[in-house]
Tab-separated table of C-alpha atoms and ligand atoms in Angstrom:
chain	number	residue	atom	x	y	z
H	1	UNK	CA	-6.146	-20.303	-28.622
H	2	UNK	CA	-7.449	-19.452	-32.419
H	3	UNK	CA	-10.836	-17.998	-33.178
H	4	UNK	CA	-12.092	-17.893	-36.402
H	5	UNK	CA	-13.227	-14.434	-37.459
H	6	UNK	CA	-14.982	-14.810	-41.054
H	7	UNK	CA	-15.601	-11.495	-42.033
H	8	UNK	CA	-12.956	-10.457	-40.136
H	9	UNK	CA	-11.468	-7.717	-42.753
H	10	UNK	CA	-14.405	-5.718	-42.149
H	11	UNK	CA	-15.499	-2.851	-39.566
H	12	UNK	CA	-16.377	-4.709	-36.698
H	13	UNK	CA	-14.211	-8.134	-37.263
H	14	UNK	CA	-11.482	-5.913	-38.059
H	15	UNK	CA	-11.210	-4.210	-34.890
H	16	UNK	CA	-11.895	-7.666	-32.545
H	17	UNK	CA	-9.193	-8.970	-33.736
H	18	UNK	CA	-6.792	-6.274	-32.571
H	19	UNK	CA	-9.144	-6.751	-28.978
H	20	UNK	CA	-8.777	-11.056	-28.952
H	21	UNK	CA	-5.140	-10.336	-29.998
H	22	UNK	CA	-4.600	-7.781	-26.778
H	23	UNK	CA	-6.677	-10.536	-24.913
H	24	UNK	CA	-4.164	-13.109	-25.466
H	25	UNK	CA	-6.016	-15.221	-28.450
H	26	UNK	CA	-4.865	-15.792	-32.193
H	27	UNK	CA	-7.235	-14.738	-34.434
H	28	UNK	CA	-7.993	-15.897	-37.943
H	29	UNK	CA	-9.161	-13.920	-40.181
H	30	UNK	CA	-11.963	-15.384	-42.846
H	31	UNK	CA	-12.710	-12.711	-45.862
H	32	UNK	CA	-13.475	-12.424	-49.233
H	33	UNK	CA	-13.267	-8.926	-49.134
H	34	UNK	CA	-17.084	-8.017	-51.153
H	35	UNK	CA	-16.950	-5.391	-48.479
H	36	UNK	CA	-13.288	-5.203	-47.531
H	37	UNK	CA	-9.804	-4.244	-48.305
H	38	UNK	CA	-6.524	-6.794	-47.988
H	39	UNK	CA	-4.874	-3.736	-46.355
H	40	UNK	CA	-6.639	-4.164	-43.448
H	41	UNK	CA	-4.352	-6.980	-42.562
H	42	UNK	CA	-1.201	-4.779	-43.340
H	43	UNK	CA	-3.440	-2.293	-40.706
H	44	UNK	CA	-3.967	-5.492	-38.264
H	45	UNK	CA	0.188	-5.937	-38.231
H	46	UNK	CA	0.838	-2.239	-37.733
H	47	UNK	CA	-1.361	-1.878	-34.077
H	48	UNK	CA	-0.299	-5.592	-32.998
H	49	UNK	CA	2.836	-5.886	-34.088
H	50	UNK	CA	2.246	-9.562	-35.193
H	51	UNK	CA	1.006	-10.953	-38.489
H	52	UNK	CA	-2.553	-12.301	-38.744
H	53	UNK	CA	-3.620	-15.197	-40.420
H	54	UNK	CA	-5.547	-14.746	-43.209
H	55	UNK	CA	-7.671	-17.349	-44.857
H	56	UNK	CA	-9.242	-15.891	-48.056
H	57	UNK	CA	-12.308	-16.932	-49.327
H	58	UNK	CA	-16.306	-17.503	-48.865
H	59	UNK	CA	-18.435	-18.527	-46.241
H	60	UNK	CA	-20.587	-19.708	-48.769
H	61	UNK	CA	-18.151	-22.748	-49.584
H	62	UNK	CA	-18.873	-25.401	-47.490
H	63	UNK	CA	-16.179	-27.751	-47.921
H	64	UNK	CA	-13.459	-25.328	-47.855
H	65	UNK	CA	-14.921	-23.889	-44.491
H	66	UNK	CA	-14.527	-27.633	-43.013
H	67	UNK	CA	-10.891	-27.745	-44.556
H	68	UNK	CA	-10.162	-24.783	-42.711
H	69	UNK	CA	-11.611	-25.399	-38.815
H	70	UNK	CA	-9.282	-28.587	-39.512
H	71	UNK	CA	-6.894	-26.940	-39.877
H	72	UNK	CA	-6.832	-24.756	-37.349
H	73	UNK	CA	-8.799	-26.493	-34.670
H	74	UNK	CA	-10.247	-22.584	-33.475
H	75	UNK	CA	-11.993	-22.859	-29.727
H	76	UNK	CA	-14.616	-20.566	-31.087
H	77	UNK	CA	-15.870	-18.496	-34.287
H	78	UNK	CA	-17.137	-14.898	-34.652
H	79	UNK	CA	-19.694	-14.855	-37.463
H	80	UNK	CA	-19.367	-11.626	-38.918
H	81	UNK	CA	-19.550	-11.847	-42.205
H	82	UNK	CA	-22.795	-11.142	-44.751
H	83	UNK	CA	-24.102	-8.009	-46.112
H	84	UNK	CA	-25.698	-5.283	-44.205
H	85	UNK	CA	-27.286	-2.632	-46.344
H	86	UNK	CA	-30.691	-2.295	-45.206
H	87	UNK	CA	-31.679	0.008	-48.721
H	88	UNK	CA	-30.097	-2.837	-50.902
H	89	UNK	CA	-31.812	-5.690	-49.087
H	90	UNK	CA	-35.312	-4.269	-50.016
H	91	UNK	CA	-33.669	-3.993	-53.694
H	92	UNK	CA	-32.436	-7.377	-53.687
H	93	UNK	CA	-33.897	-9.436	-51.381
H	94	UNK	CA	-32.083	-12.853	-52.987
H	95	UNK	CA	-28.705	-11.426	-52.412
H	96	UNK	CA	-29.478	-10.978	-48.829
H	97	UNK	CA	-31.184	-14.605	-48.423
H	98	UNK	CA	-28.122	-15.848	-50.010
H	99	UNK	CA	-25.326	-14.897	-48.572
H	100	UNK	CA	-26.797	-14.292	-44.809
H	101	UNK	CA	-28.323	-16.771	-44.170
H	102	UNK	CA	-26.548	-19.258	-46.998
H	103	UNK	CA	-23.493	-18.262	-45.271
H	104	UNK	CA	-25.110	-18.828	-41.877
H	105	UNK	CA	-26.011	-22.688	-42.981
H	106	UNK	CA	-22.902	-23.021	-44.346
H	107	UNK	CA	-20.941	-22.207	-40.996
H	108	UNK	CA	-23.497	-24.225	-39.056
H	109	UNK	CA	-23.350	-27.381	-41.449
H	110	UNK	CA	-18.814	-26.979	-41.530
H	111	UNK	CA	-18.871	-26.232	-37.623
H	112	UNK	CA	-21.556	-29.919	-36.968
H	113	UNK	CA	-19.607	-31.929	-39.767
H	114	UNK	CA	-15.993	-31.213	-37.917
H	115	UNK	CA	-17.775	-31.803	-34.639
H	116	UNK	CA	-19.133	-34.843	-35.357
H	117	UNK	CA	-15.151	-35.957	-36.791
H	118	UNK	CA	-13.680	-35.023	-33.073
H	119	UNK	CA	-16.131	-34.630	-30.567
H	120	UNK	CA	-13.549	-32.841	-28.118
H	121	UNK	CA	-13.931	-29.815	-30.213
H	122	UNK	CA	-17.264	-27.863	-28.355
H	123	UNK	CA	-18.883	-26.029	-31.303
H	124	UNK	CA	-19.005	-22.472	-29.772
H	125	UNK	CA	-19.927	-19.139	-32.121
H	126	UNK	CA	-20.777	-16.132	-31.339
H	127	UNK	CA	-23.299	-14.015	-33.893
H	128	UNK	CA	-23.478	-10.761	-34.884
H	129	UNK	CA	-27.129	-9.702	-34.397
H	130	UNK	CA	-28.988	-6.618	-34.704
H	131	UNK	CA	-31.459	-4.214	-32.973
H	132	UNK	CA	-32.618	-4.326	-36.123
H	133	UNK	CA	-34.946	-7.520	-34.751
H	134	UNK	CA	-36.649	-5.476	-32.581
H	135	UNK	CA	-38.586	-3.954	-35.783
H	136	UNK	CA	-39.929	-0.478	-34.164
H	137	UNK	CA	-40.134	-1.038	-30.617
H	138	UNK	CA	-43.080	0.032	-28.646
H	139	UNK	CA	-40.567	1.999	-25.862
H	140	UNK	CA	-37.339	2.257	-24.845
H	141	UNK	CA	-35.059	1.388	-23.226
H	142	UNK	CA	-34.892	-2.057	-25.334
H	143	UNK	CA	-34.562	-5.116	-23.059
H	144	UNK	CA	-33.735	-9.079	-24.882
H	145	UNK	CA	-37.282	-10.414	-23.986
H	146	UNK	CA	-38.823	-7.518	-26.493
H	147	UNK	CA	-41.013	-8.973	-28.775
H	148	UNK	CA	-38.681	-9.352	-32.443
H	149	UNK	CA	-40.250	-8.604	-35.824
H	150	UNK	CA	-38.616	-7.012	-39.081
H	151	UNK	CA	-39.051	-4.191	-41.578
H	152	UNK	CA	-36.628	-5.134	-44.165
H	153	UNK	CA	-35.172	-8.140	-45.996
H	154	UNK	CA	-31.734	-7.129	-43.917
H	155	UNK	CA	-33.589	-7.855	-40.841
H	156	UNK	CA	-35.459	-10.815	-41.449
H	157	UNK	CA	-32.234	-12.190	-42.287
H	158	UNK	CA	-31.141	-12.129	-38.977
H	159	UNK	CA	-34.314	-12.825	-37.894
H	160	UNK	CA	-34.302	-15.858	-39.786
H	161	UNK	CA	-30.690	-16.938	-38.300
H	162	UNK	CA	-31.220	-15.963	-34.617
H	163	UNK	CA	-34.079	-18.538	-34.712
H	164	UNK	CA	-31.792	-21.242	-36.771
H	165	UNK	CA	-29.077	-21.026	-34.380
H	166	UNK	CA	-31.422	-21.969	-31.633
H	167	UNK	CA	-32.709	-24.781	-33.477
H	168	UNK	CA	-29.207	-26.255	-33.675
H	169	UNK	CA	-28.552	-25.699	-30.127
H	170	UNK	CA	-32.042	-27.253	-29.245
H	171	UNK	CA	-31.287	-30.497	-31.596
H	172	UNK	CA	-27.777	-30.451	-29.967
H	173	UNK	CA	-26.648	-29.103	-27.010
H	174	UNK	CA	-23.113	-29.781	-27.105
H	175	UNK	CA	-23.651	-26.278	-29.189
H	176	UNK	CA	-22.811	-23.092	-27.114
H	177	UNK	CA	-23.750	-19.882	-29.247
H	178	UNK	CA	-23.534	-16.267	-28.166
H	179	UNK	CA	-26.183	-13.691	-29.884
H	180	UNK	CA	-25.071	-9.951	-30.030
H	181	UNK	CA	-27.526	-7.812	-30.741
H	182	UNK	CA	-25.758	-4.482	-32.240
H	183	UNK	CA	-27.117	-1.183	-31.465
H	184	UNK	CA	-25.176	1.415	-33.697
H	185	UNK	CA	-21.611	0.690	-34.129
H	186	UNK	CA	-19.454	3.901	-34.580
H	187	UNK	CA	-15.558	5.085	-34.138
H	188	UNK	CA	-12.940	3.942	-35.430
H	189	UNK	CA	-9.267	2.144	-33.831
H	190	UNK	CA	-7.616	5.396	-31.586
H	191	UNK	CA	-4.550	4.494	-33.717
H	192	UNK	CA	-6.655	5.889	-36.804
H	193	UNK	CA	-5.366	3.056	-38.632
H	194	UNK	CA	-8.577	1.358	-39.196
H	195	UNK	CA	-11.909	2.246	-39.333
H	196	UNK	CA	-15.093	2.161	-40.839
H	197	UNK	CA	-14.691	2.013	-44.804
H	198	UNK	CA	-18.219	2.542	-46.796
H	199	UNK	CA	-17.860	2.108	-50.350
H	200	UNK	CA	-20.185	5.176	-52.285
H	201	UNK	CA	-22.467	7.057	-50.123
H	202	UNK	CA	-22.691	6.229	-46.889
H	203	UNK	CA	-25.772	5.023	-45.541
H	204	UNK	CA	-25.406	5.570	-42.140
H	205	UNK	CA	-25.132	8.840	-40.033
H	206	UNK	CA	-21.809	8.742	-38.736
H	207	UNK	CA	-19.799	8.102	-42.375
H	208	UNK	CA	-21.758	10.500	-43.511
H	209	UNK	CA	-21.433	13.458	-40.943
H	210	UNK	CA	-17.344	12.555	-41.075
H	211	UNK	CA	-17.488	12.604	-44.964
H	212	UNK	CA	-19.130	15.950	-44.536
H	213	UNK	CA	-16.315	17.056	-42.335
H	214	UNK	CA	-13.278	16.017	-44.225
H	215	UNK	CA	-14.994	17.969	-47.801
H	216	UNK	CA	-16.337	14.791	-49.650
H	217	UNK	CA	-19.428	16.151	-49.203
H	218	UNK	CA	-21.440	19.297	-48.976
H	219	UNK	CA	-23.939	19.218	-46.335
H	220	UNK	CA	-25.447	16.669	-44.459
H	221	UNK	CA	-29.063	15.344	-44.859
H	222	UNK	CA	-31.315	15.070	-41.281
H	223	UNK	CA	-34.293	12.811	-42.025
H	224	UNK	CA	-36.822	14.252	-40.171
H	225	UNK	CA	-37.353	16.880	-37.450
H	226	UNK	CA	-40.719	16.379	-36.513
H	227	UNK	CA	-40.059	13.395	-34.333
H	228	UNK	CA	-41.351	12.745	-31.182
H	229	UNK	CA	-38.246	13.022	-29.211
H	230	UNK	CA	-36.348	16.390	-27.444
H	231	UNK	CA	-34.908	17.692	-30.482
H	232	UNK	CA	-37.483	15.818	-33.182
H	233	UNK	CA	-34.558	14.840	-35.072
H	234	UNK	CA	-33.913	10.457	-35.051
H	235	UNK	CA	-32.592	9.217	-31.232
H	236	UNK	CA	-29.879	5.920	-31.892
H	237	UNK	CA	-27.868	4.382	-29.050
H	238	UNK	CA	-24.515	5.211	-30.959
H	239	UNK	CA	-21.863	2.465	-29.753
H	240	UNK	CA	-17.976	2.705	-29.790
H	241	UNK	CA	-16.535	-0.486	-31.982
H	242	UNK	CA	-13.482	-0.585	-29.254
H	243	UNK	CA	-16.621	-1.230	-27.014
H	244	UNK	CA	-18.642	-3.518	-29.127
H	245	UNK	CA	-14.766	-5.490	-29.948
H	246	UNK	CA	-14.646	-5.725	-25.825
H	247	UNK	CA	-18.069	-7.658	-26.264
H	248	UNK	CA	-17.188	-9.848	-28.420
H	249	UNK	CA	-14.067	-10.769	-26.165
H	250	UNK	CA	-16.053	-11.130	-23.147
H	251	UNK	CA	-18.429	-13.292	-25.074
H	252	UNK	CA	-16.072	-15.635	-26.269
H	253	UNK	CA	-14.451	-15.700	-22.937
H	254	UNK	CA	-18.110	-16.825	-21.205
H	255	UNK	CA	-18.441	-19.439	-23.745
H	256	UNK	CA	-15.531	-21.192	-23.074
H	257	UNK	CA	-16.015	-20.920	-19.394
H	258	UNK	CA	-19.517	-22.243	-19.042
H	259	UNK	CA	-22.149	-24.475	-21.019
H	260	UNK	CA	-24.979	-22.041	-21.637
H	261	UNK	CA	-25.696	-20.056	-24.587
H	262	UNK	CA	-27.326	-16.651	-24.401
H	263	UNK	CA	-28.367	-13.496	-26.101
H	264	UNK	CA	-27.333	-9.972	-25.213
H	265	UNK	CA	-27.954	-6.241	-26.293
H	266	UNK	CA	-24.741	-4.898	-26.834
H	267	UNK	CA	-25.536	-0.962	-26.771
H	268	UNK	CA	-23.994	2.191	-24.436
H	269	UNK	CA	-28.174	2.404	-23.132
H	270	UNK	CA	-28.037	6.483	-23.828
H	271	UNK	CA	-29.350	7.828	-27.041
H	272	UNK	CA	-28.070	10.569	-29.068
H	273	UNK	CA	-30.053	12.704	-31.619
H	274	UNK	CA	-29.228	13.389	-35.262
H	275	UNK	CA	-28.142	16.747	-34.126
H	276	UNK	CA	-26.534	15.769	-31.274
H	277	UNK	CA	-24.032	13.780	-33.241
H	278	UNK	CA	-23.639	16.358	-35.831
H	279	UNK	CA	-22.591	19.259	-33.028
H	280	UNK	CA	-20.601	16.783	-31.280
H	281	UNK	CA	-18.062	15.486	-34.660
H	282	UNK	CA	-18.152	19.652	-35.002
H	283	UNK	CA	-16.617	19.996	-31.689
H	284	UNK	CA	-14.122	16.920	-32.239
H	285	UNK	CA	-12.864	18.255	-35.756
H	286	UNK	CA	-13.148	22.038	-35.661
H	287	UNK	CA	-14.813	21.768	-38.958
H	288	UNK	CA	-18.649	22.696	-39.461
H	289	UNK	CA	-21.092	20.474	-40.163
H	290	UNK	CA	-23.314	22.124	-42.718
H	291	UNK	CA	-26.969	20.470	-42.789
H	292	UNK	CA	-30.593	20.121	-44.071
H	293	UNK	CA	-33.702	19.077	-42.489
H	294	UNK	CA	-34.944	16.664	-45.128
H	295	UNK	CA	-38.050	14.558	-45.250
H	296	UNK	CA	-37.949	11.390	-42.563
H	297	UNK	CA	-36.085	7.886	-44.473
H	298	UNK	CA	-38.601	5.277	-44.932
H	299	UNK	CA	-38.368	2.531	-42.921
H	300	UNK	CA	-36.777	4.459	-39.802
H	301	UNK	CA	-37.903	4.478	-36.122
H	302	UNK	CA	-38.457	7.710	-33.607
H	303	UNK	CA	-35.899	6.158	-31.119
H	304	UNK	CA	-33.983	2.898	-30.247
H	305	UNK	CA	-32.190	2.264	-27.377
H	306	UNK	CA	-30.400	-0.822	-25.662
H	307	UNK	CA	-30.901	-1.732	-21.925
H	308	UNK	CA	-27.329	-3.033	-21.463
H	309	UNK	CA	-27.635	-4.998	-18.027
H	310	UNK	CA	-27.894	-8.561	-19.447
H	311	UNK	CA	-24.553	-7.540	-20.856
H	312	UNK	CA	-23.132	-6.752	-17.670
H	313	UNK	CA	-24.579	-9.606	-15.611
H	314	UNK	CA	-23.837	-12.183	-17.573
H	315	UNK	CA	-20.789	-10.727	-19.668
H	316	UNK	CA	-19.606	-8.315	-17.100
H	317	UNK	CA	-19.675	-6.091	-19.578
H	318	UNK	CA	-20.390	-2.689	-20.346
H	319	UNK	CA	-19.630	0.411	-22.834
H	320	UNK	CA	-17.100	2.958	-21.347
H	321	UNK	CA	-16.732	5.613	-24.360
H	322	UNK	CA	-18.773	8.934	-25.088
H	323	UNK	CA	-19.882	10.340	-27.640
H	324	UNK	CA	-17.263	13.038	-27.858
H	325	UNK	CA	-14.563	10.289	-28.347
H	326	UNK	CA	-16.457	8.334	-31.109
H	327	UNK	CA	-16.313	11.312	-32.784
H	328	UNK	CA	-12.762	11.991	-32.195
H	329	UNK	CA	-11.859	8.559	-33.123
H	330	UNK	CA	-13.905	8.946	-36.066
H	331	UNK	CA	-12.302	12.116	-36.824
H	332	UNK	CA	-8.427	10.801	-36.508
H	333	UNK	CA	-9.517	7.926	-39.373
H	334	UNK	CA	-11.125	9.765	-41.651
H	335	UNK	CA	-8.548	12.815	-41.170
H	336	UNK	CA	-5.824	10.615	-42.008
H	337	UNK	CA	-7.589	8.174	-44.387
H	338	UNK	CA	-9.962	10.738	-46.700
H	339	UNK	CA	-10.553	7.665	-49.382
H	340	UNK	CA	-10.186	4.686	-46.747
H	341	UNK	CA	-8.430	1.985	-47.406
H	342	UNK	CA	-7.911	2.865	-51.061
H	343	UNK	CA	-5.707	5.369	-50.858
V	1	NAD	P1	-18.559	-5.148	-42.988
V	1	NAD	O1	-19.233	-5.189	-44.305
V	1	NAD	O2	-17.514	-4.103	-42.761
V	1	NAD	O3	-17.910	-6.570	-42.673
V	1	NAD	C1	-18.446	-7.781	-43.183
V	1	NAD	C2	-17.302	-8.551	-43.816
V	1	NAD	O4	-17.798	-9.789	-44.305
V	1	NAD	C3	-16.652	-7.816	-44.987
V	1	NAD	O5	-15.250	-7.778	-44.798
V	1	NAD	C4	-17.021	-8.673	-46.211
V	1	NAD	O6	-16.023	-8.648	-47.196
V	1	NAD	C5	-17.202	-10.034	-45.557
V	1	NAD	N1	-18.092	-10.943	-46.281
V	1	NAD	C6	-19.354	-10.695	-46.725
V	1	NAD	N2	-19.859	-11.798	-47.306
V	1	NAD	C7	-18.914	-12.766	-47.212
V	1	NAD	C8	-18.848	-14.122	-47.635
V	1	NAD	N3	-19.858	-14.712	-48.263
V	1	NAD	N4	-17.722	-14.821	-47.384
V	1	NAD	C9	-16.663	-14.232	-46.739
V	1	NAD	N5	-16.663	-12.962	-46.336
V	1	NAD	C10	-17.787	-12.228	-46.559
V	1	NAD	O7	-19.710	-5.044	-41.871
V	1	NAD	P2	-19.587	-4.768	-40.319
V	1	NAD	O8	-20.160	-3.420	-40.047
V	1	NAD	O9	-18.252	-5.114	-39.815
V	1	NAD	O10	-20.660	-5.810	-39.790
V	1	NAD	C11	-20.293	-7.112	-39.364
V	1	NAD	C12	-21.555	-7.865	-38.985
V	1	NAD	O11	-22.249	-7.137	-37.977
V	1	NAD	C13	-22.528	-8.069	-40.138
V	1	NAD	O12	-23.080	-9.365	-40.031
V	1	NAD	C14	-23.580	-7.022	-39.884
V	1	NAD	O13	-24.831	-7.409	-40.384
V	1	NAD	C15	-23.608	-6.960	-38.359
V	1	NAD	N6	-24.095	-5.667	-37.846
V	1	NAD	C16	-23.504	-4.512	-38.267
V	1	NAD	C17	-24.009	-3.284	-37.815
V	1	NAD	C18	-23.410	-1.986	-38.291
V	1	NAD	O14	-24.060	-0.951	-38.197
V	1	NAD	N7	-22.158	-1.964	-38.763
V	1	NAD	C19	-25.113	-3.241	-36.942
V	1	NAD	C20	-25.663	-4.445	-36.512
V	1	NAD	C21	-25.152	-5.656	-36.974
V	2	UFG	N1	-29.657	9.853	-40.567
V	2	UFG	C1	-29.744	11.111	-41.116
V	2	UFG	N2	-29.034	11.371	-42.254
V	2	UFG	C2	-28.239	10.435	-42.853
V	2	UFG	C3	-28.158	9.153	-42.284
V	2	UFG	C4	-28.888	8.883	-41.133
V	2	UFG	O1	-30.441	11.980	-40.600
V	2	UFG	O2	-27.634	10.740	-43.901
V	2	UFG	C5	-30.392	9.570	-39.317
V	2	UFG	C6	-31.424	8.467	-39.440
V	2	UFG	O3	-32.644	8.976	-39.885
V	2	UFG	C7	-31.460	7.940	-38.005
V	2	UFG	C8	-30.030	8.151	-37.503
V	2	UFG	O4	-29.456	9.125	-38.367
V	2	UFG	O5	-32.309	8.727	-37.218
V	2	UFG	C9	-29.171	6.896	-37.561
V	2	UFG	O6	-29.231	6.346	-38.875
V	2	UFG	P1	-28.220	5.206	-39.348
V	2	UFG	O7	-28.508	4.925	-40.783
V	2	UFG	O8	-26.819	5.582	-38.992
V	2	UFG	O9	-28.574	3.975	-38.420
V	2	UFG	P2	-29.959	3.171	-38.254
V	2	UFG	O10	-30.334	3.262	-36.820
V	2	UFG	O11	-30.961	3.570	-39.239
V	2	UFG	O12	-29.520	1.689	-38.662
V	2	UFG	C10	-28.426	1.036	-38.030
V	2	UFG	C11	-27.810	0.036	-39.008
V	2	UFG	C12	-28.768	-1.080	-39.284
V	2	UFG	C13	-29.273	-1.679	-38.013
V	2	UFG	C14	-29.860	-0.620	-37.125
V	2	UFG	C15	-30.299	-1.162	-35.809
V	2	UFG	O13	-27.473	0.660	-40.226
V	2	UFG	O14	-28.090	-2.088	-39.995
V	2	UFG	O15	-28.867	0.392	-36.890
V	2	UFG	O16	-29.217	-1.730	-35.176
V	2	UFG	F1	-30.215	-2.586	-38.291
């Protein structure tokens, strides 16, 4: 059974299609690598032992997206792809309009034209979301029914999409659509053949703590240590992508077995400070992790954390890795890959 995985040479797409693969699916893999290297299929072959299909090109292109569910009829697509810099969106707003949710009508309008050729294909997709919706939430843990807002361009476009997709599932329910909402997605394949691949400075913690590690960079920058939290330093629900790659599985797998659609946290529901990541990729790479306490990042909340139980009643899913092996997963790809995919 083929799923359709556009952005599927990226971080997260990359590493659920190894998962649907071990699963017993065939996926296909949509890119046209903006954020993404063609190794990654070379990457794909080495851990599977199996070529994936790769169709190369953008979500933005309509008609090409309905030549290619034709031709390969997939039970279900994994929207992944769009652009996720949360600093850029505020820079360029358009760019995040555009190709989020452009690329989100796009899939929607190819996935309903198909449909309405051969009605025995069920459109069935599964989103990647965000806790980004919940905006700064007013406690944690985080539970679906929170009320959503957003800070950023980045978010809104989600926003923007979660709310279209129910709109086409309202208008026709032969839709089934399954919303992840991301918590932060970190690790790497235990392989250390793929991982996470920022290009320039990473934005996030976790690239930047390992890029620290391996010499790229001198010292780390903490935003903020006044918090209100045990340490004062930033509190994330930091989330293996083997785990988040399961979810995505079992999420598929519950669409095809039943009608309804649904919406799910997908987070470990245990936060982790700034500093305790930083001692914990210390401990996993035997390097130190030299760092500043620097003024708090605009934009950023005290603490954000998932409750994971819809997950697990309706997916029966839930996280299984620690910290200390996201950072040792981490640690093997960025050991062995210094400059990523580029060599
Ligand atoms: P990524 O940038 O590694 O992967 C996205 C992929 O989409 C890239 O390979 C890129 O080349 C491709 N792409 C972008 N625009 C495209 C287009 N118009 N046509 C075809 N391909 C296109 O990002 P990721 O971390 O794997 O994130 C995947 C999804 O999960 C994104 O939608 C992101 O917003 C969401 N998400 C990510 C995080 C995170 O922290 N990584 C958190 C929450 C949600
Ligand atoms: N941080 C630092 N120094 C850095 C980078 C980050 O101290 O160099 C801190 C931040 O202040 C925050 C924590 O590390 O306290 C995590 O920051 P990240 O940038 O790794 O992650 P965020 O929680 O800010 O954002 C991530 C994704 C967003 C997504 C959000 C909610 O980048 O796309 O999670 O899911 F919207």
């Amino acid at each position: 059974m083929k799923i359709l995985l556009t952005g599927g040479a990226g971080y997260i797409g990359s590493h659920t299609a190894v998962a649907l693969i071990e699963a017993g699916f065939e996926p296909v893999v949509l890119d046209n690598f903006a954020n993404s290297h063609p190794l990654v299929l070379d990457r794909l072959a080495r851990i599977t032992g199996r070529p994936v299909s790769l169709e190369r090109g953008d979500v933005l292109d309509t008609a090409w997206l309905q030549d290619v569910l034709r031709r390969h009829r997939p039970v279900g697509v994994i929207h992944f792809a769009g652009d996720k810099a949360v600093g850029e969106s505020v820079a360029q707003p358009l760019k995040y309009f555009h190709n989020n949710i452009g690329g989100a009508v796009s899939l929607m309008r190819a996935m309903s034209a198909v449909h309405a050729e051969d009605t025995t294909l069920t459109p069935t997709l599964v989103f990647s979301s965000s806790a980004t919706v919940y905006g700064d939430p007013a406690s944690v843990p985080i539970t679906e029914s929170f009320p959503r807002s957003h800070t950023n361009p980045y978010g809104h476009s989600k926003l923007v999409i979660e709310d279209m997709l129910a709109a086409v599932c309202a208008a026709n329910p032969a839709w089934r659509v399954g919303t992840l909402r991301y918590f932060n997605p970190v690790g790497a394949h235990p392989s250390g053949l793929m991982g996470e691949d920022p290009s320039g400075i990473p934005n996030n913690l976790m690239p930047y703590v390992a890029q620290v590690a391996v010499g790229q960079r001198e010292h780390l920058n903490v935003y903020g240590n006044d918090y209100p939290t045990p340490d004062g330093t930033g509190v994330r629900d930091y989330i293996h992508v083997q785990d988040l790659a399961a979810g995505h599985v079992a999420a598929i797998q519950a669409l095809l077995g039943r009608s309804e659609s649904f919406t799910v946290n997908l987070g470990t529901g245990q936060g982790h400070s700034v500093l305790d990541v930083v001692h914990a990729f210390e401990k996993a790479s035997g390097r130190p992790i030299p760092y500043q306490i620097a003024p708090r990042r605009a934009g950023d909340v005290a603490q954000c954390w998932a409750d994971p139980a819809l997950a697990l009643r309706l997916l029966g899913w839930q996280a299984k890795h620690s910290l200390d092996e996201m950072c040792a997963d981490t640690w093997r790809w960025q050991s062995a890959n210094p400059t990523g995919y580029r060599g």
